[in-house]
Amino acid sequence: MKNSKNLKFIIVMGPPGSGKGTQAELLAEKFGLYHLETSEIIEQNLRNIKRGDFVRITGKKYFLIEEKKKRESGELMSPPLIAFWVKNKIEEITKEGKGIVTSGSPRTLFEARELTPSLKKLYGKANIKAIFLELNKKDVIWRNTHRKTCELMRHPILYLKETEKLTRCPFDGSKLLLRKDDTSGVIKIRLKAYREETLPVAEHLKKEGLKVIEINGFPPPAVVFKNILKAIKVDEAKVSSSSSLPWEAR
Ligand SMILES: [Zn+2]
């Protein structure tokens, strides 16, 4: 195993429509990180499952067919199972010598409590940063009810000045459709879930002594990205100056 103490672990969080996926992609490219998406991990683990398949975690069995049904009906899957899968994936990637950026994970306080000890051990406090993108309720609702997805690959396209007039997907050229599930009622429920279940994650990370950076998610993605990079740089300068011992000072 390569020394992972110089690798970065960046958590990008934000309400629906804040552009966290885009920022995570940009950070992955900039720092050569693996973009870890919980939904992808779940899909991998639920592929090709048979009746009776289960995962045992601290003595309890989690049957995968049941978990799959929960997911399909929109219910939350069992948090211990999600945390277990995510933790394993993080260890696997870190062993390959790669840092990680997540978008929207850890989603719940439960997941955060399960993950923080191993993150600290693998990466060291100073290399873990959490970016929380902020967007007010009005903008969340407006952006989400105007959000489009492409017909072919379901690429989500944020509604911004830059994308307002787009009729074709910039990635594959297929037609852009308004997303049917993005009605303001659904968005309000998702926003409430974000505030109640995900925002406490920020408090937990702070209590654990990890760096939590709040960034305005309203400007265009390129501006938000610049602000994130600036904040990370400022923080790293602080960490390296405070960690040098007095007799090392020049
Ligand atoms: Zn597309």
PDB file of N, CA and C in Angstrom, residues 8-12 23 26-28 30-31 33 101 126-131 211-215 224-240:
ATOM      1  N   LYS A   8      -5.630  13.435  -0.962  1.00  0.00           N
ATOM      2  CA  LYS A   8      -6.749  14.273  -0.536  1.00  0.00           C
ATOM      3  C   LYS A   8      -8.037  13.461  -0.468  1.00  0.00           C
ATOM      4  N   PHE A   9      -8.878  13.814   0.484  1.00  0.00           N
ATOM      5  CA  PHE A   9     -10.240  13.291   0.521  1.00  0.00           C
ATOM      6  C   PHE A   9     -11.171  14.501   0.623  1.00  0.00           C
ATOM      7  N   ILE A  10     -11.936  14.736  -0.432  1.00  0.00           N
ATOM      8  CA  ILE A  10     -12.807  15.916  -0.456  1.00  0.00           C
ATOM      9  C   ILE A  10     -14.266  15.472  -0.513  1.00  0.00           C
ATOM     10  N   ILE A  11     -15.055  16.043   0.373  1.00  0.00           N
ATOM     11  CA  ILE A  11     -16.488  15.748   0.416  1.00  0.00           C
ATOM     12  C   ILE A  11     -17.215  16.968  -0.146  1.00  0.00           C
ATOM     13  N   VAL A  12     -18.046  16.782  -1.160  1.00  0.00           N
ATOM     14  CA  VAL A  12     -18.813  17.921  -1.681  1.00  0.00           C
ATOM     15  C   VAL A  12     -20.295  17.686  -1.383  1.00  0.00           C
ATOM     16  N   GLN A  23     -19.109  20.072  -9.457  1.00  0.00           N
ATOM     17  CA  GLN A  23     -17.918  20.496  -8.725  1.00  0.00           C
ATOM     18  C   GLN A  23     -17.033  19.299  -8.384  1.00  0.00           C
ATOM     19  N   LEU A  26     -15.085  18.393 -11.432  1.00  0.00           N
ATOM     20  CA  LEU A  26     -13.999  19.343 -11.673  1.00  0.00           C
ATOM     21  C   LEU A  26     -12.833  19.103 -10.713  1.00  0.00           C
ATOM     22  N   LEU A  27     -13.173  18.836  -9.441  1.00  0.00           N
ATOM     23  CA  LEU A  27     -12.124  18.577  -8.451  1.00  0.00           C
ATOM     24  C   LEU A  27     -11.392  17.270  -8.772  1.00  0.00           C
ATOM     25  N   ALA A  28     -12.140  16.281  -9.240  1.00  0.00           N
ATOM     26  CA  ALA A  28     -11.538  14.989  -9.597  1.00  0.00           C
ATOM     27  C   ALA A  28     -10.495  15.196 -10.686  1.00  0.00           C
ATOM     28  N   LYS A  30      -8.984  18.114 -11.544  1.00  0.00           N
ATOM     29  CA  LYS A  30      -7.908  19.002 -11.099  1.00  0.00           C
ATOM     30  C   LYS A  30      -6.861  18.268 -10.268  1.00  0.00           C
ATOM     31  N   PHE A  31      -7.316  17.435  -9.329  1.00  0.00           N
ATOM     32  CA  PHE A  31      -6.374  16.801  -8.399  1.00  0.00           C
ATOM     33  C   PHE A  31      -6.145  15.315  -8.686  1.00  0.00           C
ATOM     34  N   LEU A  33      -8.404  12.843  -8.661  1.00  0.00           N
ATOM     35  CA  LEU A  33      -9.094  12.063  -7.631  1.00  0.00           C
ATOM     36  C   LEU A  33     -10.130  11.129  -8.250  1.00  0.00           C
ATOM     37  N   VAL A 101     -12.884  12.129  -4.213  1.00  0.00           N
ATOM     38  CA  VAL A 101     -13.846  13.211  -3.999  1.00  0.00           C
ATOM     39  C   VAL A 101     -15.235  12.567  -4.042  1.00  0.00           C
ATOM     40  N   ALA A 126      -5.706  16.566   8.317  1.00  0.00           N
ATOM     41  CA  ALA A 126      -5.376  17.738   7.506  1.00  0.00           C
ATOM     42  C   ALA A 126      -5.703  17.554   6.025  1.00  0.00           C
ATOM     43  N   ASN A 127      -5.814  16.321   5.581  1.00  0.00           N
ATOM     44  CA  ASN A 127      -6.064  16.089   4.148  1.00  0.00           C
ATOM     45  C   ASN A 127      -7.532  15.888   3.812  1.00  0.00           C
ATOM     46  N   ILE A 128      -8.398  15.999   4.818  1.00  0.00           N
ATOM     47  CA  ILE A 128      -9.829  15.820   4.581  1.00  0.00           C
ATOM     48  C   ILE A 128     -10.514  17.191   4.594  1.00  0.00           C
ATOM     49  N   LYS A 129     -11.239  17.503   3.533  1.00  0.00           N
ATOM     50  CA  LYS A 129     -11.980  18.775   3.490  1.00  0.00           C
ATOM     51  C   LYS A 129     -13.415  18.488   3.086  1.00  0.00           C
ATOM     52  N   ALA A 130     -14.327  19.207   3.702  1.00  0.00           N
ATOM     53  CA  ALA A 130     -15.733  19.095   3.306  1.00  0.00           C
ATOM     54  C   ALA A 130     -16.192  20.439   2.763  1.00  0.00           C
ATOM     55  N   ILE A 131     -16.725  20.432   1.564  1.00  0.00           N
ATOM     56  CA  ILE A 131     -17.223  21.652   0.931  1.00  0.00           C
ATOM     57  C   ILE A 131     -18.747  21.597   0.979  1.00  0.00           C
ATOM     58  N   LYS A 211     -12.045  20.040   8.523  1.00  0.00           N
ATOM     59  CA  LYS A 211     -12.292  21.346   7.933  1.00  0.00           C
ATOM     60  C   LYS A 211     -13.590  21.334   7.120  1.00  0.00           C
ATOM     61  N   VAL A 212     -14.510  22.216   7.478  1.00  0.00           N
ATOM     62  CA  VAL A 212     -15.752  22.362   6.716  1.00  0.00           C
ATOM     63  C   VAL A 212     -15.762  23.748   6.091  1.00  0.00           C
ATOM     64  N   ILE A 213     -15.864  23.798   4.770  1.00  0.00           N
ATOM     65  CA  ILE A 213     -15.807  25.070   4.050  1.00  0.00           C
ATOM     66  C   ILE A 213     -17.171  25.346   3.423  1.00  0.00           C
ATOM     67  N   GLU A 214     -17.741  26.509   3.734  1.00  0.00           N
ATOM     68  CA  GLU A 214     -19.024  26.856   3.120  1.00  0.00           C
ATOM     69  C   GLU A 214     -18.802  27.777   1.928  1.00  0.00           C
ATOM     70  N   ILE A 215     -19.443  27.425   0.810  1.00  0.00           N
ATOM     71  CA  ILE A 215     -19.235  28.166  -0.433  1.00  0.00           C
ATOM     72  C   ILE A 215     -20.593  28.508  -1.036  1.00  0.00           C
ATOM     73  N   VAL A 224     -17.857  29.170  -8.928  1.00  0.00           N
ATOM     74  CA  VAL A 224     -17.929  28.368  -7.705  1.00  0.00           C
ATOM     75  C   VAL A 224     -16.647  27.540  -7.568  1.00  0.00           C
ATOM     76  N   PHE A 225     -16.201  26.969  -8.670  1.00  0.00           N
ATOM     77  CA  PHE A 225     -14.996  26.130  -8.660  1.00  0.00           C
ATOM     78  C   PHE A 225     -13.769  26.925  -8.235  1.00  0.00           C
ATOM     79  N   LYS A 226     -13.621  28.135  -8.783  1.00  0.00           N
ATOM     80  CA  LYS A 226     -12.490  28.996  -8.417  1.00  0.00           C
ATOM     81  C   LYS A 226     -12.509  29.293  -6.917  1.00  0.00           C
ATOM     82  N   ASN A 227     -13.719  29.573  -6.402  1.00  0.00           N
ATOM     83  CA  ASN A 227     -13.846  29.880  -4.978  1.00  0.00           C
ATOM     84  C   ASN A 227     -13.492  28.673  -4.105  1.00  0.00           C
ATOM     85  N   ILE A 228     -13.851  27.489  -4.573  1.00  0.00           N
ATOM     86  CA  ILE A 228     -13.503  26.270  -3.829  1.00  0.00           C
ATOM     87  C   ILE A 228     -11.981  26.099  -3.791  1.00  0.00           C
ATOM     88  N   LEU A 229     -11.343  26.262  -4.960  1.00  0.00           N
ATOM     89  CA  LEU A 229      -9.882  26.100  -5.024  1.00  0.00           C
ATOM     90  C   LEU A 229      -9.172  27.099  -4.115  1.00  0.00           C
ATOM     91  N   LYS A 230      -9.690  28.342  -4.116  1.00  0.00           N
ATOM     92  CA  LYS A 230      -9.098  29.384  -3.281  1.00  0.00           C
ATOM     93  C   LYS A 230      -9.192  28.976  -1.807  1.00  0.00           C
ATOM     94  N   ALA A 231     -10.377  28.526  -1.401  1.00  0.00           N
ATOM     95  CA  ALA A 231     -10.599  28.157  -0.001  1.00  0.00           C
ATOM     96  C   ALA A 231      -9.704  26.987   0.418  1.00  0.00           C
ATOM     97  N   ILE A 232      -9.532  26.021  -0.480  1.00  0.00           N
ATOM     98  CA  ILE A 232      -8.676  24.869  -0.166  1.00  0.00           C
ATOM     99  C   ILE A 232      -7.225  25.321   0.001  1.00  0.00           C
ATOM    100  N   LYS A 233      -6.781  26.218  -0.882  1.00  0.00           N
ATOM    101  CA  LYS A 233      -5.410  26.719  -0.853  1.00  0.00           C
ATOM    102  C   LYS A 233      -5.125  27.485   0.442  1.00  0.00           C
ATOM    103  N   VAL A 234      -6.062  28.368   0.811  1.00  0.00           N
ATOM    104  CA  VAL A 234      -5.913  29.154   2.039  1.00  0.00           C
ATOM    105  C   VAL A 234      -5.801  28.214   3.228  1.00  0.00           C
ATOM    106  N   ASP A 235      -6.668  27.186   3.244  1.00  0.00           N
ATOM    107  CA  ASP A 235      -6.671  26.249   4.358  1.00  0.00           C
ATOM    108  C   ASP A 235      -5.368  25.464   4.415  1.00  0.00           C
ATOM    109  N   GLU A 236      -4.862  25.047   3.251  1.00  0.00           N
ATOM    110  CA  GLU A 236      -3.626  24.263   3.241  1.00  0.00           C
ATOM    111  C   GLU A 236      -2.428  25.087   3.699  1.00  0.00           C
ATOM    112  N   ALA A 237      -2.434  26.373   3.338  1.00  0.00           N
ATOM    113  CA  ALA A 237      -1.347  27.255   3.779  1.00  0.00           C
ATOM    114  C   ALA A 237      -1.353  27.359   5.305  1.00  0.00           C
ATOM    115  N   LYS A 238      -2.571  27.464   5.861  1.00  0.00           N
ATOM    116  CA  LYS A 238      -2.713  27.557   7.316  1.00  0.00           C
ATOM    117  C   LYS A 238      -2.197  26.296   7.989  1.00  0.00           C
ATOM    118  N   VAL A 239      -2.614  25.133   7.450  1.00  0.00           N
ATOM    119  CA  VAL A 239      -2.226  23.860   8.050  1.00  0.00           C
ATOM    120  C   VAL A 239      -0.712  23.696   8.036  1.00  0.00           C
ATOM    121  N   SER A 240      -0.071  24.026   6.901  1.00  0.00           N
ATOM    122  CA  SER A 240       1.367  23.780   6.828  1.00  0.00           C
ATOM    123  C   SER A 240       2.143  24.757   7.706  1.00  0.00           C
TER     124      SER A 240
END
